[in-house]
Short mmCIF file of C-alpha atoms in Angstrom, two decimals:
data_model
loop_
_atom_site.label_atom_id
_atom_site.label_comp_id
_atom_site.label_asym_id
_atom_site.label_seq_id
_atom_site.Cartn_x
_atom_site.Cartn_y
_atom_site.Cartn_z
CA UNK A 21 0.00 0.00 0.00
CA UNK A 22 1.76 3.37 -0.74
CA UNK A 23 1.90 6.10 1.33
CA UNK A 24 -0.30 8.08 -0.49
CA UNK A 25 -2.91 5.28 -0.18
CA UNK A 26 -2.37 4.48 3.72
CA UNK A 27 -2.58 8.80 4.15
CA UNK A 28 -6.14 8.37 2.71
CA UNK A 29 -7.07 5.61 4.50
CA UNK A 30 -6.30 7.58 7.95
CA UNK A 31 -7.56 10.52 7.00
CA UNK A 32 -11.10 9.28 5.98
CA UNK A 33 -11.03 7.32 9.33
CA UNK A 34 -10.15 10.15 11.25
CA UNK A 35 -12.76 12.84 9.23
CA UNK A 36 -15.77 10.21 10.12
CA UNK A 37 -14.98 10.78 14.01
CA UNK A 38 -13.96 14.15 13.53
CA UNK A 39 -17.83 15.02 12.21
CA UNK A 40 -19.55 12.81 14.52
CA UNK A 41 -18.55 14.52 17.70
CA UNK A 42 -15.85 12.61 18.83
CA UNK A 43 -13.70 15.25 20.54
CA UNK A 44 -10.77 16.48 18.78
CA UNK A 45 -7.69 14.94 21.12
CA UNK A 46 -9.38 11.49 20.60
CA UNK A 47 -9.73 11.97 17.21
CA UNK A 48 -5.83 13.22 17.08
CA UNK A 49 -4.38 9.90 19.55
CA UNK A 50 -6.73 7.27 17.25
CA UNK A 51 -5.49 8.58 13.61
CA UNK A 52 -1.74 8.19 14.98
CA UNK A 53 -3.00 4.63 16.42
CA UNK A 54 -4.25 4.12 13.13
CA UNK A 55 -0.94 5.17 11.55
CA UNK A 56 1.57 3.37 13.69
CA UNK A 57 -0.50 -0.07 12.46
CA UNK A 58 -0.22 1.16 8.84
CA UNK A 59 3.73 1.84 9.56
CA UNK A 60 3.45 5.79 9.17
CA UNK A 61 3.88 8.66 11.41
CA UNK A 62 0.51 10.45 11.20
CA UNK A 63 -0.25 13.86 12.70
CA UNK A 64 -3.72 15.00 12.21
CA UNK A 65 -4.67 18.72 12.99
CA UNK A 66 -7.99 19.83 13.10
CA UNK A 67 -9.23 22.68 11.92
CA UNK A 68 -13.22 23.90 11.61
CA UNK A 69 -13.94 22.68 8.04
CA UNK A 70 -10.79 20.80 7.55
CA UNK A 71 -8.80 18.15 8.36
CA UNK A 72 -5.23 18.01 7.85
CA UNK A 73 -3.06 15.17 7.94
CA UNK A 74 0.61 15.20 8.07
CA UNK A 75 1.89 11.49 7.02
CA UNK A 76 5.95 10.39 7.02
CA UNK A 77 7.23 7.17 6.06
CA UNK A 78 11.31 7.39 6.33
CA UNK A 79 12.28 9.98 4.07
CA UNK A 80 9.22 10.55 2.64
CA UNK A 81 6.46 13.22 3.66
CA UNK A 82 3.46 13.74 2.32
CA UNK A 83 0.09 16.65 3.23
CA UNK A 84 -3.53 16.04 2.27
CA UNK A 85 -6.42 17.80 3.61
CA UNK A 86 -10.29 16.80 3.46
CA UNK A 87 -13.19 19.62 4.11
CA UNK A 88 -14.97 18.37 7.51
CA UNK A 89 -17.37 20.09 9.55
CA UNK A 90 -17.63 18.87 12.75
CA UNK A 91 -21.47 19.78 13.56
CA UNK A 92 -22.86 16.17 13.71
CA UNK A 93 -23.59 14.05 16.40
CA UNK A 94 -23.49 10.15 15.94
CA UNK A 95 -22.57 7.82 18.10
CA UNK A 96 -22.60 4.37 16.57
CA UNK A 97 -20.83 5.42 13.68
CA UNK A 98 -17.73 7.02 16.09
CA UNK A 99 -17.90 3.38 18.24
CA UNK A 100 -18.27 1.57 14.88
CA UNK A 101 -15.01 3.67 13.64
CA UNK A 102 -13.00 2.91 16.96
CA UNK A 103 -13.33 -0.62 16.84
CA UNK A 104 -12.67 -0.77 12.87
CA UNK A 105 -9.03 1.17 13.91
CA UNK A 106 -8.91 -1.53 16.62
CA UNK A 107 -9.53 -4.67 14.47
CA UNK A 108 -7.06 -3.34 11.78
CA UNK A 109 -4.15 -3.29 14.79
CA UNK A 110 -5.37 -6.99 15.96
CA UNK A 111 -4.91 -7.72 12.22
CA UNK A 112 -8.61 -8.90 12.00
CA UNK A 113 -9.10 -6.21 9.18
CA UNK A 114 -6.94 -6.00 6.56
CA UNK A 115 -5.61 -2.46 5.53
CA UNK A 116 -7.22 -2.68 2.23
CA UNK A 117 -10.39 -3.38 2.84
CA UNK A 118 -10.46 -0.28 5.28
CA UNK A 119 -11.75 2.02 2.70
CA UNK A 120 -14.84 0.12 2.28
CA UNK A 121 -15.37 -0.45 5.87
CA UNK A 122 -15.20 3.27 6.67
CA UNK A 123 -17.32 4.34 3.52
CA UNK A 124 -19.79 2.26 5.34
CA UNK A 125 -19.73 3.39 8.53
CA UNK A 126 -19.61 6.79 7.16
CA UNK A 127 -22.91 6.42 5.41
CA UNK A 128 -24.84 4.09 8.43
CA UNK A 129 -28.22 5.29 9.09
CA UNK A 130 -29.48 7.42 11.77
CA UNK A 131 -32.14 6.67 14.31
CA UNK A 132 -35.29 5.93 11.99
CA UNK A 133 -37.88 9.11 11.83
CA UNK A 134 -40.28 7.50 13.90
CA UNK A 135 -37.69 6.91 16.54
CA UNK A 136 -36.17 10.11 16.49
CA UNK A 137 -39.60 12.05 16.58
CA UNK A 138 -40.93 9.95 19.50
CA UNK A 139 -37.89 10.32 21.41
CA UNK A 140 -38.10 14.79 20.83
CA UNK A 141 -41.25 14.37 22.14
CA UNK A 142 -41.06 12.29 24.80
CA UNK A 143 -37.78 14.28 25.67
CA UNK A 144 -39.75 17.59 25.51
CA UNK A 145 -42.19 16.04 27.88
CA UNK A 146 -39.71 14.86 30.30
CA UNK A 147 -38.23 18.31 30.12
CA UNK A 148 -41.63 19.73 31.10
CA UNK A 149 -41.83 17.68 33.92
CA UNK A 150 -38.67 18.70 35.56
CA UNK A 151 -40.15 21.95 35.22
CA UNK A 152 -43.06 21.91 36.90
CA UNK A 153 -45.66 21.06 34.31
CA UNK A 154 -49.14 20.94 35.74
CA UNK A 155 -51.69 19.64 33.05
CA UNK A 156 -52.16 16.75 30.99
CA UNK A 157 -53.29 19.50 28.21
CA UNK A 158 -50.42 20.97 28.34
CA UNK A 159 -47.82 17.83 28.51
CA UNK A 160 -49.87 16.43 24.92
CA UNK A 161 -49.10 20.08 22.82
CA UNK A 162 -45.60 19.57 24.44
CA UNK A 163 -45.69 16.24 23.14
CA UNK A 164 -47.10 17.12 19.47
CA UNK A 165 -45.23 19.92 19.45
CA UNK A 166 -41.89 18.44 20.25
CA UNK A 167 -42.96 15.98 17.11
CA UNK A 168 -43.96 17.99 14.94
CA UNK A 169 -40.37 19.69 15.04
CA UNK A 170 -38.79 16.52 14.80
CA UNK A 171 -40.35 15.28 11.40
CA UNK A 172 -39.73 19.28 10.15
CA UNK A 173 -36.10 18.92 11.03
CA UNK A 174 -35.44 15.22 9.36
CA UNK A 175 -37.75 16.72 6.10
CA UNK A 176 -35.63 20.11 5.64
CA UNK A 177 -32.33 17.98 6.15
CA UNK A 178 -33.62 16.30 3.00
CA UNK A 179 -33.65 19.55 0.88
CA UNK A 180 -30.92 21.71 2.47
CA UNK A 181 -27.55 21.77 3.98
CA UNK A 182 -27.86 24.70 6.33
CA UNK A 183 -26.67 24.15 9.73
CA UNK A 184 -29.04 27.12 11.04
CA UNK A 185 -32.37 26.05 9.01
CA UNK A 186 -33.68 23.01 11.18
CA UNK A 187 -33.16 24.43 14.91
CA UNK A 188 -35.23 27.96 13.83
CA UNK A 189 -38.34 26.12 12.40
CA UNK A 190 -38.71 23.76 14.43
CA UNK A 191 -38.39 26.80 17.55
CA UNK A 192 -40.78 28.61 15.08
CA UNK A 193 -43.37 26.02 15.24
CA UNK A 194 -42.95 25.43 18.80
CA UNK A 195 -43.51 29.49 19.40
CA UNK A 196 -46.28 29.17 16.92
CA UNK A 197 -48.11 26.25 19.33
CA UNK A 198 -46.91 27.92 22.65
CA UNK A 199 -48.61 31.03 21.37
CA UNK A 200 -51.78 29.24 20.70
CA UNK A 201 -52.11 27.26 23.89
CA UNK A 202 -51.57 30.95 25.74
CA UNK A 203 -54.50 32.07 23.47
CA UNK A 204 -56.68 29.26 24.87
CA UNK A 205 -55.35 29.44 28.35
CA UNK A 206 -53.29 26.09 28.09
CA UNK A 207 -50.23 27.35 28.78
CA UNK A 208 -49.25 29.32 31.92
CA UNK A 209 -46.31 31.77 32.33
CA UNK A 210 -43.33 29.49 32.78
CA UNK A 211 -44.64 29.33 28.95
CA UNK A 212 -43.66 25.58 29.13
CA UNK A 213 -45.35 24.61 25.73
CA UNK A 214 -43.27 26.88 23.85
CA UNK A 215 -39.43 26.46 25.78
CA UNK A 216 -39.23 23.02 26.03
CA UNK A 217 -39.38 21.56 22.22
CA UNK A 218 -36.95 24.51 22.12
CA UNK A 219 -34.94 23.03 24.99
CA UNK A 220 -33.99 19.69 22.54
CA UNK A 221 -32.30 21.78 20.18
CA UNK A 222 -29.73 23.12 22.38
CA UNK A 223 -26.30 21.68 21.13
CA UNK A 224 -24.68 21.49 24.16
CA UNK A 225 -21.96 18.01 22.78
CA UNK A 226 -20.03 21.41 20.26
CA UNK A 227 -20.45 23.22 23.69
CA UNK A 228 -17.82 20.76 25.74
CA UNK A 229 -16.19 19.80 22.64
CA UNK A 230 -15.48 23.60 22.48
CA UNK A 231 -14.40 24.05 25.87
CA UNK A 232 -12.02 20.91 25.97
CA UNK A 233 -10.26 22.51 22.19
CA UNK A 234 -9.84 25.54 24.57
CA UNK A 235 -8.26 24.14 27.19
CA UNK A 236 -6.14 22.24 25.25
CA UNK A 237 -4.71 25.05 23.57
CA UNK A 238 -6.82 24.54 20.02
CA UNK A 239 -7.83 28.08 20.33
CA UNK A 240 -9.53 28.96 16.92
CA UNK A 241 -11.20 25.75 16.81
CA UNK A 242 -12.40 26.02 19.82
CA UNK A 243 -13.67 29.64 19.40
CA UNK A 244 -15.16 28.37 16.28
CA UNK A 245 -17.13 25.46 18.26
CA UNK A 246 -18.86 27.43 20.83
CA UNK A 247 -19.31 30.40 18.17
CA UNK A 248 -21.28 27.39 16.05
CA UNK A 249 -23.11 26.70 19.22
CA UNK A 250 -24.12 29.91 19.61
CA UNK A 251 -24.83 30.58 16.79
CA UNK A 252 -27.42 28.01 16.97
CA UNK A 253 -28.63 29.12 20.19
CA UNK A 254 -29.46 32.40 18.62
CA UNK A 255 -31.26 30.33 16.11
CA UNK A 256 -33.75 28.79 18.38
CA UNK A 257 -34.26 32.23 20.44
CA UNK A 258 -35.00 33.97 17.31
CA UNK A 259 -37.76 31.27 16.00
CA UNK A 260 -39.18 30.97 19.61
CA UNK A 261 -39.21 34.70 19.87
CA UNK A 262 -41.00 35.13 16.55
CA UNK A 263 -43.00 32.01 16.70
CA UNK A 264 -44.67 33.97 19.73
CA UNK A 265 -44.66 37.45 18.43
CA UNK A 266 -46.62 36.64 15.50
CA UNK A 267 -49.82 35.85 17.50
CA UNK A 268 -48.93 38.81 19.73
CA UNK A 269 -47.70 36.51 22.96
CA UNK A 270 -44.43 37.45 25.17
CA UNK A 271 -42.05 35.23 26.82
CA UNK A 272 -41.62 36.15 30.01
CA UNK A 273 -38.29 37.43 31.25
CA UNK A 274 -38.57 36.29 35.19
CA UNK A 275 -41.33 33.90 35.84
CA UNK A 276 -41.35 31.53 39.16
CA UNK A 277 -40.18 28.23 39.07
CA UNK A 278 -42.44 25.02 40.36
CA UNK A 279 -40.21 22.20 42.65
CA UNK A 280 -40.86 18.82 41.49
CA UNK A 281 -40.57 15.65 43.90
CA UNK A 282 -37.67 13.57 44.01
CA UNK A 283 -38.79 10.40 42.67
CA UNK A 284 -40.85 12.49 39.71
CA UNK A 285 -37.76 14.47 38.91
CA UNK A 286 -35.14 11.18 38.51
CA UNK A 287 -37.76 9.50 36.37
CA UNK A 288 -38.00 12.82 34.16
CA UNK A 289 -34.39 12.91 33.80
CA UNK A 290 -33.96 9.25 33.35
CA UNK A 291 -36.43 9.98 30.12
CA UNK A 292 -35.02 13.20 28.72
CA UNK A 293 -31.39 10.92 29.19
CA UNK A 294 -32.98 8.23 26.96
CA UNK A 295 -34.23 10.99 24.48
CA UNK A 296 -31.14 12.34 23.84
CA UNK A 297 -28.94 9.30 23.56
CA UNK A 298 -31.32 8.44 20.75
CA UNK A 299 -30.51 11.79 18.90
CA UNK A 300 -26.59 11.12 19.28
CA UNK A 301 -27.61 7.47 17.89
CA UNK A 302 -26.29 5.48 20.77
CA UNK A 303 -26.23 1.68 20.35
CA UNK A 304 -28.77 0.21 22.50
CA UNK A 305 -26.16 -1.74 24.41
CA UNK A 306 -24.99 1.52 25.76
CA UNK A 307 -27.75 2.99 26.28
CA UNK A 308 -27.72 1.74 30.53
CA UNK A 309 -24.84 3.71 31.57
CA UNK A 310 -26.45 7.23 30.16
CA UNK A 311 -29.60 6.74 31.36
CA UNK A 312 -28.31 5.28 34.59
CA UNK A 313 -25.98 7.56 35.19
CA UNK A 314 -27.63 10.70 34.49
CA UNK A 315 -30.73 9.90 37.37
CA UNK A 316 -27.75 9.75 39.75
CA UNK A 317 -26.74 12.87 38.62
CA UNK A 318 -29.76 14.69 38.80
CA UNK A 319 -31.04 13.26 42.03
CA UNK A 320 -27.93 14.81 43.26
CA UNK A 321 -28.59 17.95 41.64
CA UNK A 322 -32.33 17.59 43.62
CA UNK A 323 -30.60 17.01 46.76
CA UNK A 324 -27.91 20.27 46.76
CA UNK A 325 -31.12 22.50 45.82
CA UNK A 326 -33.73 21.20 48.04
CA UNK A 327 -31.98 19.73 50.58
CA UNK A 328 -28.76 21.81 51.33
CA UNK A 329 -30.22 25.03 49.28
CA UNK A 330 -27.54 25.53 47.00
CA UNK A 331 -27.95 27.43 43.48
CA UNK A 332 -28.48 26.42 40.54
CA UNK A 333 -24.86 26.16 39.20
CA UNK A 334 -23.47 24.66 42.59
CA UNK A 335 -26.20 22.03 41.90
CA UNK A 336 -25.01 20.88 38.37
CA UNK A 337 -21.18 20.90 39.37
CA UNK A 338 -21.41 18.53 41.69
CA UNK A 339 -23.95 16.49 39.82
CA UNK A 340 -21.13 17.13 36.73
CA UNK A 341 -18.05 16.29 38.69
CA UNK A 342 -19.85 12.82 39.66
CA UNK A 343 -20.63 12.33 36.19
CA UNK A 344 -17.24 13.17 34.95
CA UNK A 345 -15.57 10.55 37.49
CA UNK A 346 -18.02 7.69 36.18
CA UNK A 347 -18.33 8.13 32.74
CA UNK A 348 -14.69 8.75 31.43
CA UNK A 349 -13.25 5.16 31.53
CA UNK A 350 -17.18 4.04 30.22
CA UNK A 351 -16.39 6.65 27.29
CA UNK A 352 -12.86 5.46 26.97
CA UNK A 353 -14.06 1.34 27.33
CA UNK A 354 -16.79 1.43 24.94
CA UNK A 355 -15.30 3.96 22.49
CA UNK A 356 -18.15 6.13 22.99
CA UNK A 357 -17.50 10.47 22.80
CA UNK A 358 -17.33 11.86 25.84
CA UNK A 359 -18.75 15.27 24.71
CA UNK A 360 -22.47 13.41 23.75
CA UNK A 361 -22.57 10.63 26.40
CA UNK A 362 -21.41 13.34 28.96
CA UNK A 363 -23.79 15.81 27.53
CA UNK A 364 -27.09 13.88 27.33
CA UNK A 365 -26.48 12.64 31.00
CA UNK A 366 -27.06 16.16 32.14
CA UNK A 367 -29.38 17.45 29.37
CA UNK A 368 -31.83 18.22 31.60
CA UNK A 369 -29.06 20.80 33.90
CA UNK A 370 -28.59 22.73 30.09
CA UNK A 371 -29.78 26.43 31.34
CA UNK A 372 -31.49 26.64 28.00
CA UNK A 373 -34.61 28.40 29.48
CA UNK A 374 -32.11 31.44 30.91
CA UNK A 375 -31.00 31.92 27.83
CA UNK A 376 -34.46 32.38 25.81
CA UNK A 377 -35.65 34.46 28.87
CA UNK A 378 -32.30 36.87 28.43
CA UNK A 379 -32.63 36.72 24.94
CA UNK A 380 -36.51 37.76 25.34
CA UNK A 381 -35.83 40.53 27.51
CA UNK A 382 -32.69 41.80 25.29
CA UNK A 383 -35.71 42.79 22.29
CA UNK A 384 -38.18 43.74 24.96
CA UNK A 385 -35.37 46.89 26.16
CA UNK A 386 -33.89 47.29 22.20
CA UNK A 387 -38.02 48.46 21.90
CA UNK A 388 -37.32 51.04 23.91
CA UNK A 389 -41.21 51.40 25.33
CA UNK A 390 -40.92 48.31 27.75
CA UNK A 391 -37.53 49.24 29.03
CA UNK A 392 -37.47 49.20 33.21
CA UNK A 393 -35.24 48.68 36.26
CA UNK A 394 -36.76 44.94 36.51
CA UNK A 395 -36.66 44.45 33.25
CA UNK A 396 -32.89 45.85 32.69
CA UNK A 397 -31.86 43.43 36.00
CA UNK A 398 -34.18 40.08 34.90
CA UNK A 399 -32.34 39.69 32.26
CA UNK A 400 -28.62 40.82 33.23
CA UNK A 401 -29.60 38.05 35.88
CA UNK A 402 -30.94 35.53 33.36
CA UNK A 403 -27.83 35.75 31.34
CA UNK A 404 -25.73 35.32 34.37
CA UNK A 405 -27.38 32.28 35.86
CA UNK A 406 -26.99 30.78 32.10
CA UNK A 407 -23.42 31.43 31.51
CA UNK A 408 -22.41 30.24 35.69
CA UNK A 409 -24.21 27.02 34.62
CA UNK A 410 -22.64 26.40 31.64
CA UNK A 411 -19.27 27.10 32.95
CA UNK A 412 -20.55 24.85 36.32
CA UNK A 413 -21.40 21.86 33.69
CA UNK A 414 -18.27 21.93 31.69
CA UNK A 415 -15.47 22.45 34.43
CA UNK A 416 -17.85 19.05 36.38
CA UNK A 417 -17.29 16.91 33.52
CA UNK A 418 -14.25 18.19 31.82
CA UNK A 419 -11.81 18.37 34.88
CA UNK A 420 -12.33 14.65 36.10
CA UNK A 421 -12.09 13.53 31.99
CA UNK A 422 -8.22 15.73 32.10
CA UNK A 423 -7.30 13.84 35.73
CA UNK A 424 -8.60 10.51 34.39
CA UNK A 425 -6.88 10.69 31.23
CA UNK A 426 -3.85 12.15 32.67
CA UNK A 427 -3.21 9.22 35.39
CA UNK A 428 -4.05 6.12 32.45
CA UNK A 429 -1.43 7.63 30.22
CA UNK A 430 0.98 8.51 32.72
CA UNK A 431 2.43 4.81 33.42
CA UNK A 432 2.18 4.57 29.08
CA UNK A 433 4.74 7.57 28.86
CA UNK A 434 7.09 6.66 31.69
CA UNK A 435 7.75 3.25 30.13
CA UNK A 436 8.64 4.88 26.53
#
């Protein structure tokens, strides 16, 4: 096989976990895994939209480059591409028929329409739920709602390739339905019906992606992560915000919350957990830990607000740290990215509400007529709350994933 040929094979082996979320350091170690078996040096560097790959074999050095945006989330196909890159160093795959092996995983199915829509809206639901939800009306618009956005997402990925398209209409059709059920009094002013098909769309996997490139010193790609994530954020505020506005409905900028019993709130997470591995395409084998895991989590979460009255961001980093300790080796065992396992474990922490209620009271004072003290300090408090959680979430699962990872290689280097 010549170099050129073995450069190829890496590099589409490494672009199929670089767009499926696996994070970018495990994408880096498995490509030069991948290259020691196919007796090459192989240094990938990621960039947003490409992929580089510098190969050397003795004397020889050769460059290639493949576009690759990492916005997608699969799981099966990033465990399916681990153990290829493991079965090709046990010698159970042989180097040419890589290719074909990664062209199919590369072009394996997603979770089937029906599964992904019931899983958005039994997600939304669950969401609901660990919000306070009152009435059965109110859960079944959630519910259709939630579905209606998930068959509107999988049709427009049919027709179009924009990244922004899918999250705004489907948060347009939720703000469209939220609106309604205000209009007929289904809906009360936590404006539940309208937030929490929203509240699926948040991509919070590029969020801790993004934050581990920083850390590690990627600092463009990084950047250019969370700027995609927010980016899509903004997306979602802007087709809740107008799905509500058109029918002449606000969105609340500080409306109280409802507690939610212990046993009621683990079960709701355990669902919304479920929901989301199903997005990210998790093999049903995995599935436990997830789901298993991220009830732990939350009934910890329950137990440092109600119990020991702690805020909302002291609440999800210790839930986060717990969840960083357990699942890091499961990531590492089962080949599994961190960034979407860890993620959908604490979905239901993601301070996506804060951030539609700041972004709701940002065009309530750019109008000018509505602007107040309250208003001017609900949402400098909205946004603050938001980003504390966010930063709460990813130093809980990131730090414990650095220590891990730091102590299993350490032996590893000190024998070289």
């Amino acid at each position: 096989m010549t170099l050129e040929g073995r450069s190829n094979l890496v590099l589409a082996f490494a672009r199929v976990l670089y767009v499926n979320g696996q994070s970018s350091d495990e994408t880096v170690a498995a490509a030069k895994r991948l290259g020691d078996t196919l007796g090459i040096r192989a240094t990938i560097m990621p960039r947003w939209g490409e992929l580089q790959l510098q190969a050397e074999d003795r004397d020889t050095r050769l460059i290639s480059a493949v576009p690759a945006d990492p916005t997608g989330v699969e799981m099966d196909r990033v465990a399916s591409t681990m153990r290829a890159i493991e079965d090709l160093g046990a010698g159970r795959l042989a180097p040419a028929a890589g290719m074909e092996a990664i062209s199919a995983i590369s072009q394996a199915p997603a979770a089937p329409i029906w599964l992904f829509t019931l899983a958005a809206a039994a997600g939304a639901v669950a969401l609901a739920v660990l919000f306070g939800v009152q009435h059965l009306s109110s859960a079944a618009l959630i519910f259709v709602s939630a579905a209606a956005g998930a068959i509107l997402r999988r049709t427009l990925a049919r027709y179009s390739a924009n990244i922004f398209l899918q999250p705004f209409c489907a948060s347009l059709a939720a703000g469209i339905i939220g609106a309604l059920a205000v209009r007929y009094e289904l809906s009360s002013s936590l404006r539940l019906v309208a937030v929490c098909p929203c509240m699926i769309l948040v991509p919070g996997p590029h969020v801790l992606n993004g934050a581990l490139d920083l850390i590690k010193g990627r600092v463009h790609l990084g950047a250019a992560r969370l700027t995609y994530a927010g980016l899509v954020v903004v997306a979602i505020s802007t087709g809740l915000l107008l799905g509500l506005a058109l029918l002449g409905v606000s969105f609340p900028v500080d409306p109280a919350g409802r507690a939610v019993a212990l046993w009621l709130d683990t079960i709701a997470a355990g669902v919304a957990v479920f929901a989301y591995s199903v997005f990210f395409s998790t093999p049903l084998h995995m599935l436990a830990w997830p789901v298993a895991v991220g009830m732990l989590a939350h009934a910890l979460r329950w137990g440092a607000l109600t119990v020991f009255g702690s805020s909302a961001a002291t609440g999800a980093l210790v839930a986060c740290l717990i969840v960083g300790v357990i699942l890091t080796p499961v990531a590492r065992r089962w080949r599994m990215p961190f960034a979407a396992i860890g993620f959908a474990s604490v979905v239901s922490m993601i301070p996506g509400v804060y951030l539609f209620r700041m972004a709701s009271g940002l065009v309530q004072l750019s109008d000018g007529s509505h602007t107040t003290l309250e208003l001017i300090s609900a949402t400098i408090a909205d946004g603050m709350i938001a980003v504390t959680i966010i930063l709460a979430i990813s130093f809980g699962l990131i730090v414990p994933k650095l220590v891990i990872d730091y102590l299993s290689e350490r032996p590893t280097k000190s024998k070289s």
